[in-house]
Amino acid sequence: MSPGGGGTLVYFRCDDCAEQAHKVVASGGQLARDKFAIGPYGFIALAVDTEGNMIGLHSMR
């Protein structure tokens, strides 16, 4: 499977997904979608690493 070509999206729990998303960018990755609310389940951000793999970041604040 090619990077970013679908499949399973892994989410990492963090204190504030916006902070971690900005660290991805500072390390050469990209944001696919900045922090946004998912109702009572908190917030997520979607990032793409330097190899083209998308990851999810999840936080409750």
mmCIF file of C-alpha atoms in Angstrom:
data_model
loop_
_atom_site.group_PDB
_atom_site.id
_atom_site.type_symbol
_atom_site.label_atom_id
_atom_site.label_comp_id
_atom_site.label_asym_id
_atom_site.label_seq_id
_atom_site.Cartn_x
_atom_site.Cartn_y
_atom_site.Cartn_z
ATOM 1 C CA MET A 1 0.000 0.000 0.000
ATOM 2 C CA SER A 2 1.327 3.451 -0.796
ATOM 3 C CA PRO A 3 1.713 6.029 2.012
ATOM 4 C CA GLY A 4 -1.507 7.887 2.673
ATOM 5 C CA GLY A 5 -3.377 5.422 0.479
ATOM 6 C CA GLY A 6 -6.110 4.545 2.956
ATOM 7 C CA GLY A 7 -6.354 1.778 5.482
ATOM 8 C CA THR A 8 -6.262 2.268 9.233
ATOM 9 C CA LEU A 9 -5.838 5.716 10.737
ATOM 10 C CA VAL A 10 -4.025 5.591 14.078
ATOM 11 C CA TYR A 11 -4.903 8.250 16.660
ATOM 12 C CA PHE A 12 -2.513 9.305 19.410
ATOM 13 C CA ARG A 13 -3.884 10.740 22.658
ATOM 14 C CA CYS A 14 -2.314 13.984 23.826
ATOM 15 C CA ASP A 15 -3.059 16.820 26.258
ATOM 16 C CA ASP A 16 -3.768 19.340 23.471
ATOM 17 C CA CYS A 17 -3.790 18.106 19.890
ATOM 18 C CA ALA A 18 -3.132 21.630 18.548
ATOM 19 C CA GLU A 19 0.259 21.719 20.293
ATOM 20 C CA GLN A 20 1.272 18.341 18.895
ATOM 21 C CA ALA A 21 -0.001 19.229 15.418
ATOM 22 C CA HIS A 22 2.254 22.280 15.351
ATOM 23 C CA LYS A 23 5.202 20.086 16.366
ATOM 24 C CA VAL A 24 4.518 17.925 13.307
ATOM 25 C CA VAL A 25 4.759 21.005 11.080
ATOM 26 C CA ALA A 26 7.935 22.177 12.842
ATOM 27 C CA SER A 27 9.462 18.750 12.109
ATOM 28 C CA GLY A 28 8.746 18.906 8.374
ATOM 29 C CA GLY A 29 5.286 17.304 8.268
ATOM 30 C CA GLN A 30 2.002 18.893 7.227
ATOM 31 C CA LEU A 31 -1.428 19.458 8.712
ATOM 32 C CA ALA A 32 -4.224 17.818 6.772
ATOM 33 C CA ARG A 33 -6.774 19.374 9.129
ATOM 34 C CA ASP A 34 -6.147 21.638 12.101
ATOM 35 C CA LYS A 35 -7.772 20.981 15.489
ATOM 36 C CA PHE A 36 -11.552 20.679 15.372
ATOM 37 C CA ALA A 37 -14.268 19.574 17.803
ATOM 38 C CA ILE A 38 -15.889 16.155 17.647
ATOM 39 C CA GLY A 39 -18.688 16.926 20.090
ATOM 40 C CA PRO A 40 -18.552 15.373 23.558
ATOM 41 C CA TYR A 41 -15.582 13.226 22.464
ATOM 42 C CA GLY A 42 -13.094 16.109 22.468
ATOM 43 C CA PHE A 43 -10.971 17.353 19.590
ATOM 44 C CA ILE A 44 -8.852 15.891 16.814
ATOM 45 C CA ALA A 45 -6.279 17.105 14.321
ATOM 46 C CA LEU A 46 -5.010 15.222 11.278
ATOM 47 C CA ALA A 47 -1.346 15.378 10.336
ATOM 48 C CA VAL A 48 0.836 13.922 7.590
ATOM 49 C CA ASP A 49 4.386 12.876 8.423
ATOM 50 C CA THR A 50 7.413 13.417 6.201
ATOM 51 C CA GLU A 51 6.818 10.052 4.477
ATOM 52 C CA GLY A 52 3.201 10.813 3.583
ATOM 53 C CA ASN A 53 1.517 8.799 6.342
ATOM 54 C CA MET A 54 -1.522 10.377 7.969
ATOM 55 C CA ILE A 55 -2.007 10.180 11.744
ATOM 56 C CA GLY A 56 -4.710 11.456 14.028
ATOM 57 C CA LEU A 57 -4.170 13.388 17.240
ATOM 58 C CA HIS A 58 -6.872 13.316 19.913
ATOM 59 C CA SER A 59 -7.356 15.412 23.043
ATOM 60 C CA MET A 60 -10.204 16.293 25.373
ATOM 61 C CA ARG A 61 -9.295 19.991 25.481
#
